[in-house]
């Protein structure tokens, strides 16, 4: 199975309103809920691609119970979230029905105790023994040490399980030093990490900092990959309109499934771009449009790049 | 005990953000949660005044479980909510930390089945036999007949339990015809009911439609009462700044406790105005500032009114 780690899981709530007007009252016409946090989203896409996935991380309180209940109903997904005393955060996305524009409200995560963090590490070590790959995704809830991802990367490498790290800020900076197999920053995260604003230069710098491969997401322009096997750019056939929420998580699922299936890099990148573009095109945030995905697989352009460095 | 009925209970969530900006992302700095819906709010204030209160209505789903759990922890409040298959709605109040301005998002209520409505009526009839007064509060969830409050008013009158009705629109129009002892509309609700925009004329019209007494809330100007014993206005000593959320529910609690304690009308109105003003002054929405309440009790001005009608 593929393992995904979401230390800061969420109950993602979407509200549809005619138009959000600050300081007034709104009747919500439509409410949708689903378990969230980046690693949970990655797991859902991996399962839709036919992979067995195990989800771990933390969940607690009434919202944590809902996350557990809804994961249990998802085919090919195994729930191995560790129960904690705190309450799993909610995120609320308020979507204007007319424009589709989204206003996001994110609760802070629960406080994790040292004992809970320690219990998680034991569960994680057990799960690694049957994992073909692991993705470490998203922000750290309060109480988890900032070097957490470095510890989890080292444990995966010791267990000889390929490890992808998708986070930002100091958690990324510390995690990369432990030499993950792959990181997938966006352009802003990469610039924050390296100080370089030119993505190719920044990706190569990130490799020097410890990442074996770097796939940078360039938003609507696709992906840029700096790997031991070469440099590539992968782009969708045209820019698309839609909701970019979850597109990055779909790209991670594409890269991870391609790694496990031992696809060559250009095929992994094609899959990642097709999935993330098909996610932007889907009406529901974080879902992907399967027909669009299959169509896009034949239309993503991957080009090798000659580096000046 | 005093009975309060909340057919459309809620889990009230308050988010504090620096400033709400549509179509951008916000980190919520503070989250508070409590059981809500008008009758639940009334019960909390009655309990704070020292009365034993029983709360009934509907609750269901994960949010309903939270409402049950939190009510169970409230002193002097007995939880007699009927469990339903649907999910209790959430309300989200987003408070700008700087200005205190609030943006409100209200989910729709759960669908109530005919069997659930019938089960509720049996519970209600049982509870009436030990109630000294009953308050019927708020909106009707989908599936409850629009004449529901008329049925509940008639059942209370048949059981010789004084009944207060606090709702709006068609539910109020139908309910008032069953002759409740007291209604507490605001000026807009009263104008919608009667077509009259002058509050005194409208209140007298509402009495002719079936309400034995009408106490109209005039916002910061206090209350206007049209009763079989006479007409009064009751006003706070000065306009106050603050959050008016829950002020109407506090006024209902003041009127209902005064009725049960058989206070004369001017004393009931004084208590209702002092409570609602102390609610506006409290930092947390729907709480009241007890010191302000006790101070205001001696400073509310009640004046008898001579009617031209």
Coordinates of C-alpha atoms in Angstrom, one line a residue:
Chain A
X1 CA 0.0 0.0 0.0
X2 CA 0.9 3.7 -0.3
X3 CA 1.0 5.6 3.0
X4 CA 0.0 9.2 3.3
X5 CA 0.6 11.2 6.5
X6 CA -1.6 14.2 7.4
X7 CA -0.6 15.5 10.9
X8 CA -3.1 18.4 10.6
X9 CA -6.2 16.7 9.2
X10 CA -9.4 18.7 8.8
X11 CA -13.1 18.5 8.3
X12 CA -13.5 20.5 5.0
X13 CA -16.9 22.3 4.8
X14 CA -18.0 24.0 1.7
X15 CA -20.9 26.6 1.8
X16 CA -22.5 27.9 -1.4
X17 CA -24.0 31.4 -1.0
X18 CA -25.3 33.8 -3.7
X19 CA -22.6 36.3 -2.9
X20 CA -20.5 36.9 0.3
X21 CA -21.1 40.4 1.7
X22 CA -19.1 41.2 4.8
X23 CA -21.1 42.3 7.9
X24 CA -24.4 40.9 6.7
X25 CA -26.3 37.6 7.2
X26 CA -26.4 34.8 4.6
X27 CA -28.5 31.7 4.2
X28 CA -26.3 28.9 3.0
X29 CA -28.1 27.1 0.1
X30 CA -25.8 24.1 0.0
X31 CA -23.5 22.4 2.5
X32 CA -20.9 19.8 1.6
X33 CA -18.4 18.1 4.0
X34 CA -15.5 15.8 3.6
X35 CA -12.3 14.7 5.4
X36 CA -9.4 17.0 4.4
X37 CA -5.9 17.9 4.9
X38 CA -3.4 17.5 2.1
X39 CA -2.5 13.8 2.7
X40 CA -6.1 12.8 2.9
X41 CA -6.8 14.5 -0.4
X42 CA -3.8 12.7 -1.9
X43 CA -5.1 9.4 -0.6
X44 CA -8.5 10.0 -2.2
X45 CA -7.0 10.6 -5.6
X46 CA -4.6 7.6 -5.2
X47 CA -7.6 5.4 -4.4
X48 CA -9.5 6.7 -7.4
X49 CA -6.5 5.7 -9.5
X50 CA -6.8 2.1 -8.1
X51 CA -4.1 2.1 -5.4
X52 CA -4.6 0.8 -1.9
X53 CA -3.9 3.6 0.5
X54 CA -3.5 4.0 4.2
X55 CA -4.1 7.3 5.9
X56 CA -2.3 8.2 9.1
X57 CA -1.9 11.4 11.2
X58 CA -4.0 12.8 14.0
X59 CA -7.8 13.1 14.5
X60 CA -9.8 14.0 17.6
X61 CA -13.0 15.5 19.0
X62 CA -16.4 15.6 17.3
X63 CA -14.9 16.7 14.0
X64 CA -12.3 13.9 14.2
X65 CA -15.1 11.4 14.7
X66 CA -16.7 12.7 11.4
X67 CA -13.3 12.4 9.6
X68 CA -13.0 8.7 10.8
X69 CA -16.6 7.9 9.8
X70 CA -16.3 9.4 6.3
X71 CA -12.9 7.8 5.7
X72 CA -14.3 4.4 6.7
X73 CA -16.8 4.7 3.8
X74 CA -14.1 5.4 1.2
X75 CA -13.2 2.4 -1.0
X76 CA -9.5 1.4 -1.0
X77 CA -8.7 3.8 1.8
X78 CA -7.7 2.4 5.3
X79 CA -8.0 4.7 8.2
X80 CA -5.0 4.5 10.5
X81 CA -5.4 8.0 12.1
X82 CA -4.2 8.2 15.7
X83 CA -6.9 9.6 18.1
X84 CA -5.9 12.6 20.1
X85 CA -7.5 14.6 23.0
X86 CA -7.7 17.8 20.9
X87 CA -10.3 18.6 18.3
X88 CA -9.6 18.3 14.5
X89 CA -9.9 21.7 12.8
X90 CA -12.6 22.7 10.4
X91 CA -11.9 24.6 7.2
X92 CA -14.8 26.5 5.7
X93 CA -14.8 27.5 2.0
X94 CA -17.5 30.0 1.1
X95 CA -18.2 29.8 -2.6
X96 CA -20.1 32.6 -4.4
X97 CA -22.6 30.8 -6.6
X98 CA -22.3 33.4 -9.4
X99 CA -18.6 33.9 -9.8
X100 CA -17.3 30.7 -8.2
X101 CA -14.9 32.8 -6.1
X102 CA -14.0 31.3 -2.8
X103 CA -13.4 32.8 0.7
X104 CA -11.5 30.5 3.0
X105 CA -11.6 30.3 6.8
X106 CA -9.2 27.9 8.4
X107 CA -9.4 27.0 12.1
X108 CA -6.1 26.4 14.0
X109 CA -5.2 22.7 14.5
X110 CA -5.5 20.9 17.9
X111 CA -2.6 20.9 20.4
X112 CA -0.7 17.7 20.2
X113 CA 1.0 16.4 23.4
X114 CA 4.5 14.9 23.5
X115 CA 2.9 11.5 24.3
X116 CA 0.6 11.7 21.3
X117 CA 3.5 12.6 19.0
X118 CA 5.4 9.7 20.4
X119 CA 2.4 7.3 19.9
X120 CA 2.2 8.5 16.3
X121 CA 5.8 7.7 15.6
X122 CA 5.3 4.1 16.7
X123 CA 2.2 3.7 14.5
X124 CA 4.2 5.3 11.6
X125 CA 7.1 2.9 12.0
X126 CA 4.7 -0.1 11.9
X127 CA 3.0 1.2 8.8
X128 CA 6.3 1.8 7.0
X129 CA 7.0 -1.9 7.1
X130 CA 4.2 -2.6 4.6
X131 CA 4.4 0.7 2.5
X132 CA 5.6 0.9 -1.1
X133 CA 6.0 4.7 -0.7
X134 CA 5.0 7.5 1.8
X135 CA 3.8 11.1 1.3
X136 CA 4.3 13.5 4.2
X137 CA 1.8 16.4 3.6
X138 CA 0.8 19.7 4.9
X139 CA 1.2 21.9 8.0
X140 CA 2.2 20.8 11.5
X141 CA -0.4 21.2 14.3
X142 CA 0.6 23.0 17.5
X143 CA 2.8 20.9 19.8
X144 CA 4.5 18.8 17.0
X145 CA 8.2 19.7 16.9
X146 CA 9.2 21.8 13.8
X147 CA 11.7 19.1 12.9
X148 CA 9.0 16.5 12.8
X149 CA 9.2 15.9 9.0
X150 CA 13.0 15.5 9.2
X151 CA 12.4 12.6 11.7
X152 CA 9.7 11.1 9.5
X153 CA 11.9 11.3 6.4
X154 CA 14.8 9.7 8.2
X155 CA 12.6 6.8 9.4
X156 CA 11.3 6.2 5.9
X157 CA 14.8 6.2 4.5
X158 CA 16.0 3.8 7.2
X159 CA 13.0 1.5 6.2
X160 CA 14.0 2.0 2.5
X161 CA 10.6 3.4 1.6
X162 CA 10.6 6.2 -1.0
X163 CA 9.4 9.4 0.7
X164 CA 7.7 12.5 -0.8
X165 CA 7.6 15.7 1.3
X166 CA 4.9 18.4 0.5
X167 CA 5.0 21.2 3.1
X168 CA 6.3 24.7 3.4
X169 CA 8.2 27.2 5.5
X170 CA 10.4 26.0 8.4
X171 CA 9.0 22.4 8.3
X172 CA 10.1 22.1 4.7
X173 CA 13.5 23.7 5.4
X174 CA 14.2 21.2 8.2
X175 CA 12.6 18.3 6.4
X176 CA 14.7 18.7 3.2
X177 CA 17.9 18.4 5.1
X178 CA 16.9 14.8 5.9
X179 CA 17.1 14.0 2.2
X180 CA 13.6 13.1 1.0
X181 CA 13.3 11.4 -2.4
X182 CA 11.0 14.1 -3.7
X183 CA 9.6 17.5 -2.8
X184 CA 6.7 19.3 -4.6
X185 CA 6.8 23.0 -3.7
X186 CA 5.0 25.7 -5.6
X187 CA 6.9 28.6 -6.9
X188 CA 6.4 30.7 -3.7
X189 CA 7.4 27.9 -1.4
X190 CA 10.5 27.2 -3.5
X191 CA 11.4 30.9 -3.5
X192 CA 10.9 31.1 0.3
X193 CA 13.1 28.0 0.8
X194 CA 16.0 29.1 -1.5
X195 CA 15.8 32.8 -1.9
X196 CA 15.8 32.3 -5.7
X197 CA 12.8 33.5 -7.7
X198 CA 13.7 31.8 -11.0
X199 CA 12.1 28.3 -10.6
X200 CA 14.8 26.3 -12.4
X201 CA 17.6 27.9 -10.4
X202 CA 15.5 27.5 -7.2
X203 CA 14.8 23.8 -8.0
X204 CA 18.4 23.1 -8.5
X205 CA 19.3 24.9 -5.3
X206 CA 16.7 22.8 -3.4
X207 CA 18.3 19.6 -4.7
X208 CA 21.7 20.9 -3.3
X209 CA 19.9 21.3 0.0
X210 CA 19.0 17.6 0.2
X211 CA 16.0 16.8 -2.0
X212 CA 16.9 14.0 -4.4
X213 CA 14.3 15.3 -6.9
X214 CA 12.3 18.5 -7.0
X215 CA 9.0 19.0 -8.9
X216 CA 7.9 22.6 -8.7
X217 CA 4.3 23.4 -9.5
X218 CA 4.0 26.5 -11.6
X219 CA 0.2 26.9 -11.4
X220 CA -1.5 27.0 -14.7
X221 CA 1.9 26.6 -16.5
X222 CA 2.3 23.0 -15.2
X223 CA 5.4 21.4 -13.6
X224 CA 9.1 21.8 -13.6
X225 CA 11.2 18.8 -12.6
X226 CA 14.8 18.7 -11.5
X227 CA 15.8 15.1 -11.0
X228 CA 19.0 12.9 -11.0
X229 CA 17.8 11.7 -14.5
X230 CA 17.4 15.1 -16.0
X231 CA 15.3 18.3 -16.2
X232 CA 11.8 18.5 -17.7
X233 CA 8.9 20.9 -18.0
X234 CA 5.4 19.5 -18.4
X235 CA 2.5 21.8 -19.4
X236 CA -1.3 21.3 -20.1
X237 CA -2.4 21.9 -23.7
X238 CA -4.1 25.2 -22.7
X239 CA -4.8 27.2 -19.6
X240 CA -8.1 26.2 -17.9
X241 CA -10.6 28.0 -15.8
X242 CA -11.9 26.5 -12.6
X243 CA -11.2 26.0 -8.9
X244 CA -7.5 25.3 -8.2
X245 CA -8.2 23.9 -4.7
X246 CA -6.7 20.4 -4.4
X247 CA -4.8 20.6 -7.8
X248 CA -1.5 20.4 -5.9
X249 CA -2.6 17.3 -4.0
X250 CA -3.7 15.7 -7.2
X251 CA -0.2 16.3 -8.7
X252 CA 1.3 14.7 -5.6
X253 CA -0.9 11.6 -6.2
X254 CA 0.1 11.5 -9.8
X255 CA 3.8 11.7 -8.9
X256 CA 3.6 9.1 -6.1
X257 CA 1.6 6.6 -8.2
X258 CA 4.1 7.0 -11.0
X259 CA 6.9 6.4 -8.6
X260 CA 5.3 3.2 -7.2
X261 CA 4.5 2.0 -10.8
X262 CA 8.2 2.8 -11.7
X263 CA 7.1 4.9 -14.7
X264 CA 9.8 7.0 -16.4
X265 CA 9.9 10.7 -15.3
X266 CA 8.1 12.1 -18.4
X267 CA 5.2 9.7 -17.8
X268 CA 5.0 10.6 -14.1
X269 CA 4.9 14.3 -15.0
X270 CA 2.3 13.8 -17.7
X271 CA 0.1 12.0 -15.2
X272 CA 0.6 14.7 -12.5
X273 CA -0.3 17.5 -14.9
X274 CA -3.3 15.7 -16.3
X275 CA -4.6 15.0 -12.8
X276 CA -4.1 18.5 -11.5
X277 CA -5.6 20.1 -14.6
X278 CA -8.6 17.7 -14.4
X279 CA -9.0 18.7 -10.7
X280 CA -9.2 22.4 -11.7
X281 CA -11.9 21.5 -14.2
X282 CA -14.1 19.4 -11.8
X283 CA -17.1 21.2 -10.3
X284 CA -16.5 20.0 -6.7
X285 CA -13.3 21.3 -5.1
X286 CA -10.6 18.6 -4.8
X287 CA -12.4 16.0 -7.1
X288 CA -11.0 15.3 -10.6
X289 CA -12.9 15.0 -13.8
X290 CA -12.0 11.5 -15.0
X291 CA -13.0 12.0 -18.6
X292 CA -10.9 15.2 -18.8
X293 CA -8.0 13.4 -17.1
X294 CA -8.0 10.6 -19.6
X295 CA -8.2 13.0 -22.5
X296 CA -5.4 15.2 -21.1
X297 CA -3.0 12.2 -20.7
X298 CA -2.5 12.3 -24.4
X299 CA -2.2 16.0 -24.6
X300 CA 0.3 17.1 -21.9
X301 CA 3.6 18.4 -23.5
X302 CA 6.8 17.3 -21.7
X303 CA 10.0 18.9 -22.8
X304 CA 13.5 18.1 -21.7
X305 CA 15.5 21.1 -20.6
X306 CA 19.2 21.9 -21.0
X307 CA 20.5 23.6 -17.9
X308 CA 23.0 26.4 -18.0
X309 CA 24.2 25.5 -14.5
Chain B
X1 CA -39.8 24.2 35.5
X2 CA -39.9 26.5 32.5
X3 CA -40.0 24.8 29.1
X4 CA -38.4 26.2 26.0
X5 CA -39.0 24.8 22.5
X6 CA -36.4 25.1 19.7
X7 CA -37.4 23.1 16.7
X8 CA -34.4 24.4 14.7
X9 CA -31.6 24.1 17.1
X10 CA -28.0 25.0 16.0
X11 CA -24.4 24.6 16.8
X12 CA -23.3 28.2 17.0
X13 CA -19.7 28.7 16.0
X14 CA -17.9 32.0 16.3
X15 CA -14.7 32.7 14.4
X16 CA -12.5 35.7 15.2
X17 CA -10.4 37.0 12.2
X18 CA -8.4 40.2 11.8
X19 CA -10.7 41.4 9.0
X20 CA -13.0 39.4 6.6
X21 CA -11.9 40.0 3.0
X22 CA -14.0 38.2 0.4
X23 CA -12.2 35.8 -2.0
X24 CA -9.1 35.5 0.2
X25 CA -7.9 33.0 2.8
X26 CA -8.1 33.6 6.6
X27 CA -6.4 32.0 9.6
X28 CA -9.1 31.9 12.3
X29 CA -7.4 33.1 15.6
X30 CA -10.1 32.0 18.0
X31 CA -13.0 29.5 17.7
X32 CA -15.9 29.3 20.2
X33 CA -18.8 26.9 20.0
X34 CA -22.1 26.6 21.9
X35 CA -25.6 25.1 21.5
X36 CA -27.9 27.6 19.9
X37 CA -31.2 28.4 18.4
X38 CA -33.5 31.0 20.1
X39 CA -35.1 28.7 22.7
X40 CA -31.7 27.3 23.8
X41 CA -30.4 30.8 24.3
X42 CA -33.5 31.7 26.3
X43 CA -33.0 28.6 28.4
X44 CA -29.4 29.6 29.2
X45 CA -30.4 33.1 30.4
X46 CA -33.3 31.6 32.5
X47 CA -30.9 29.2 34.1
X48 CA -28.5 32.1 34.9
X49 CA -31.4 33.9 36.6
X50 CA -31.9 30.8 38.8
X51 CA -34.8 29.0 37.1
X52 CA -34.9 25.3 36.3
X53 CA -35.4 25.0 32.5
X54 CA -36.1 22.1 30.2
X55 CA -35.0 22.4 26.5
X56 CA -36.9 20.5 23.9
X57 CA -37.0 20.5 20.1
X58 CA -34.9 18.5 17.6
X59 CA -31.2 17.5 17.4
X60 CA -29.4 15.1 15.1
X61 CA -26.2 14.1 13.5
X62 CA -22.6 14.9 14.7
X63 CA -23.6 18.5 15.4
X64 CA -26.7 17.4 17.3
X65 CA -24.4 15.1 19.5
X66 CA -22.3 18.2 20.3
X67 CA -25.5 20.2 21.2
X68 CA -26.5 17.3 23.5
X69 CA -23.1 17.1 25.1
X70 CA -22.8 20.8 25.8
X71 CA -26.3 21.1 27.2
X72 CA -25.7 18.3 29.6
X73 CA -22.9 20.4 31.1
X74 CA -25.1 23.4 31.7
X75 CA -26.3 23.8 35.3
X76 CA -30.2 24.0 35.8
X77 CA -30.8 23.0 32.2
X78 CA -32.4 19.6 31.4
X79 CA -31.9 18.3 27.8
X80 CA -35.2 16.9 26.4
X81 CA -34.3 17.3 22.7
X82 CA -35.7 14.6 20.4
X83 CA -33.1 12.9 18.3
X84 CA -33.8 13.0 14.6
X85 CA -32.1 11.3 11.5
X86 CA -31.1 14.6 10.0
X87 CA -28.2 16.8 11.0
X88 CA -28.5 19.9 13.3
X89 CA -27.5 23.0 11.4
X90 CA -24.4 25.0 12.2
X91 CA -24.3 28.8 12.2
X92 CA -21.0 30.5 11.7
X93 CA -20.4 34.1 12.9
X94 CA -17.2 35.6 11.6
X95 CA -16.2 38.5 13.8
X96 CA -13.7 41.2 12.6
X97 CA -11.4 41.6 15.6
X98 CA -10.9 45.3 14.9
X99 CA -14.4 46.6 14.3
X100 CA -16.4 43.9 16.0
X101 CA -18.6 43.7 12.9
X102 CA -20.1 40.2 12.3
X103 CA -20.7 38.3 9.1
X104 CA -23.2 35.5 9.6
X105 CA -23.5 32.2 7.6
X106 CA -26.5 30.1 8.5
X107 CA -26.9 26.5 7.3
X108 CA -30.4 25.2 6.5
X109 CA -32.0 23.0 9.1
X110 CA -32.5 19.2 8.9
X111 CA -35.5 17.6 7.1
X112 CA -38.0 16.5 9.8
X113 CA -40.1 13.5 8.9
X114 CA -43.8 13.2 9.8
X115 CA -43.0 10.5 12.4
X116 CA -40.4 12.7 14.0
X117 CA -42.8 15.6 14.2
X118 CA -45.4 13.3 15.7
X119 CA -42.9 11.9 18.3
X120 CA -42.0 15.5 19.3
X121 CA -45.7 16.3 19.9
X122 CA -45.9 13.4 22.4
X123 CA -42.8 14.5 24.2
X124 CA -44.1 18.1 24.3
X125 CA -47.4 17.1 25.8
X126 CA -45.7 15.1 28.5
X127 CA -43.4 18.0 29.4
X128 CA -46.3 20.5 29.5
X129 CA -47.7 18.6 32.5
X130 CA -44.9 19.8 34.7
X131 CA -44.2 23.2 33.1
X132 CA -45.0 26.6 34.7
X133 CA -44.7 28.4 31.3
X134 CA -43.5 27.6 27.8
X135 CA -41.6 29.6 25.2
X136 CA -41.9 28.6 21.5
X137 CA -38.9 30.1 19.7
X138 CA -37.4 30.6 16.3
X139 CA -37.8 29.2 12.8
X140 CA -39.3 25.9 11.6
X141 CA -36.9 23.3 10.0
X142 CA -38.0 21.8 6.7
X143 CA -40.7 19.2 7.0
X144 CA -42.4 20.7 10.1
X145 CA -45.9 22.0 9.0
X146 CA -46.2 25.8 8.9
X147 CA -49.1 25.6 11.3
X148 CA -46.9 23.9 13.9
X149 CA -46.8 26.7 16.4
X150 CA -50.6 27.0 16.3
X151 CA -50.8 23.3 17.3
X152 CA -48.2 23.8 20.1
X153 CA -50.0 27.0 21.4
X154 CA -53.3 25.2 21.5
X155 CA -51.8 22.3 23.4
X156 CA -50.3 24.7 26.0
X157 CA -53.6 26.5 26.4
X158 CA -55.4 23.2 26.8
X159 CA -52.9 22.3 29.6
X160 CA -53.4 25.8 31.1
X161 CA -49.7 26.6 30.7
X162 CA -48.9 30.2 29.8
X163 CA -47.3 30.3 26.3
X164 CA -44.9 32.8 24.7
X165 CA -44.4 32.7 20.9
X166 CA -41.3 34.3 19.4
X167 CA -41.1 33.6 15.7
X168 CA -41.7 35.5 12.4
X169 CA -43.4 35.4 9.0
X170 CA -46.1 32.8 8.2
X171 CA -45.3 30.7 11.3
X172 CA -46.1 33.8 13.5
X173 CA -49.2 34.6 11.4
X174 CA -50.6 31.1 11.9
X175 CA -49.4 30.8 15.5
X176 CA -51.0 34.1 16.7
X177 CA -54.5 32.9 15.6
X178 CA -54.3 30.1 18.3
X179 CA -54.2 32.9 21.0
X180 CA -50.8 32.8 22.7
X181 CA -50.4 34.6 25.9
X182 CA -47.5 36.7 24.7
X183 CA -45.6 37.4 21.5
X184 CA -42.3 39.3 21.2
X185 CA -41.8 40.5 17.7
X186 CA -39.3 43.1 16.6
X187 CA -40.6 46.2 14.7
X188 CA -39.9 44.6 11.3
X189 CA -41.7 41.3 12.2
X190 CA -44.6 43.3 13.6
X191 CA -44.9 45.4 10.5
X192 CA -44.8 42.3 8.3
X193 CA -47.5 40.7 10.4
X194 CA -49.9 43.6 10.5
X195 CA -49.0 45.9 7.6
X196 CA -48.7 48.8 10.2
X197 CA -45.3 50.5 10.5
X198 CA -46.2 52.5 13.6
X199 CA -45.3 50.1 16.5
X200 CA -48.1 51.1 18.9
X201 CA -50.8 50.7 16.2
X202 CA -49.2 47.5 15.0
X203 CA -49.0 46.0 18.5
X204 CA -52.7 46.8 19.1
X205 CA -53.5 45.2 15.7
X206 CA -51.5 42.1 16.7
X207 CA -53.6 41.8 19.9
X208 CA -56.8 41.9 17.8
X209 CA -55.3 39.0 15.7
X210 CA -55.2 36.8 18.8
X211 CA -52.2 37.6 21.0
X212 CA -53.2 38.3 24.6
X213 CA -50.2 40.6 25.1
X214 CA -47.6 42.0 22.7
X215 CA -44.2 43.1 23.6
X216 CA -42.4 44.7 20.6
X217 CA -38.7 45.1 20.7
X218 CA -37.6 48.5 19.3
X219 CA -33.9 47.7 19.2
X220 CA -31.8 50.3 21.2
X221 CA -35.0 52.2 22.2
X222 CA -36.2 49.3 24.4
X223 CA -39.6 47.7 24.5
X224 CA -43.3 48.6 23.8
X225 CA -45.9 46.5 25.6
X226 CA -49.6 46.3 24.7
X227 CA -51.3 44.1 27.4
X228 CA -54.8 43.6 28.9
X229 CA -53.5 45.6 31.9
X230 CA -52.3 48.6 29.9
X231 CA -49.7 50.0 27.6
X232 CA -46.1 50.7 28.5
X233 CA -42.8 51.8 27.1
X234 CA -39.5 50.7 28.7
X235 CA -36.2 52.1 27.7
X236 CA -32.5 51.8 28.8
X237 CA -31.0 54.9 30.4
X238 CA -28.8 55.4 27.3
X239 CA -28.0 53.8 24.0
X240 CA -25.2 51.3 24.3
X241 CA -22.5 50.0 21.8
X242 CA -22.0 46.3 21.5
X243 CA -23.1 43.1 19.8
X244 CA -26.9 42.8 19.6
X245 CA -26.9 39.1 18.9
X246 CA -29.0 37.3 21.5
X247 CA -30.5 40.5 23.0
X248 CA -34.0 39.5 21.9
X249 CA -33.6 36.1 23.5
X250 CA -32.5 37.7 26.7
X251 CA -35.6 39.9 26.6
X252 CA -37.8 36.8 26.2
X253 CA -36.1 35.2 29.2
X254 CA -36.8 38.4 31.2
X255 CA -40.5 38.4 30.2
X256 CA -40.9 34.7 30.9
X257 CA -39.2 34.7 34.3
X258 CA -41.3 37.8 35.3
X259 CA -44.5 36.0 34.2
X260 CA -43.6 32.9 36.2
X261 CA -42.7 35.0 39.3
X262 CA -46.0 36.9 38.8
X263 CA -44.3 40.3 38.7
X264 CA -46.4 43.3 37.6
X265 CA -45.9 44.3 33.9
X266 CA -43.6 47.3 34.6
X267 CA -41.2 45.0 36.6
X268 CA -41.2 42.4 33.8
X269 CA -40.4 45.0 31.2
X270 CA -37.6 46.5 33.4
X271 CA -36.0 43.1 33.7
X272 CA -36.3 42.4 30.0
X273 CA -34.7 45.7 29.0
X274 CA -32.0 45.4 31.6
X275 CA -31.2 41.8 30.4
X276 CA -31.2 42.7 26.7
X277 CA -29.0 45.8 27.3
X278 CA -26.6 43.8 29.4
X279 CA -26.4 41.2 26.6
X280 CA -25.4 43.9 24.1
X281 CA -22.7 45.0 26.5
X282 CA -21.2 41.5 27.1
X283 CA -18.1 40.7 25.1
X284 CA -19.3 37.2 24.1
X285 CA -22.4 37.1 21.8
X286 CA -25.5 36.0 23.7
X287 CA -24.0 36.2 27.2
X288 CA -25.1 38.9 29.5
X289 CA -23.0 41.1 31.8
X290 CA -24.3 40.4 35.3
X291 CA -22.9 43.5 36.9
X292 CA -24.4 45.7 34.1
X293 CA -27.7 43.8 34.4
X294 CA -28.0 44.5 38.2
X295 CA -27.0 48.1 37.7
X296 CA -29.5 48.6 34.9
X297 CA -32.4 47.1 36.9
X298 CA -32.5 50.4 38.9
X299 CA -32.1 52.7 35.8
X300 CA -34.6 51.4 33.2
X301 CA -37.4 54.0 32.6
X302 CA -40.9 52.5 32.3
X303 CA -43.7 54.9 31.3
X304 CA -47.4 54.2 30.9
X305 CA -48.9 55.2 27.6
X306 CA -52.3 56.6 26.9
X307 CA -53.7 55.2 23.7
X308 CA -55.5 57.3 21.1
X309 CA -57.3 54.1 19.8

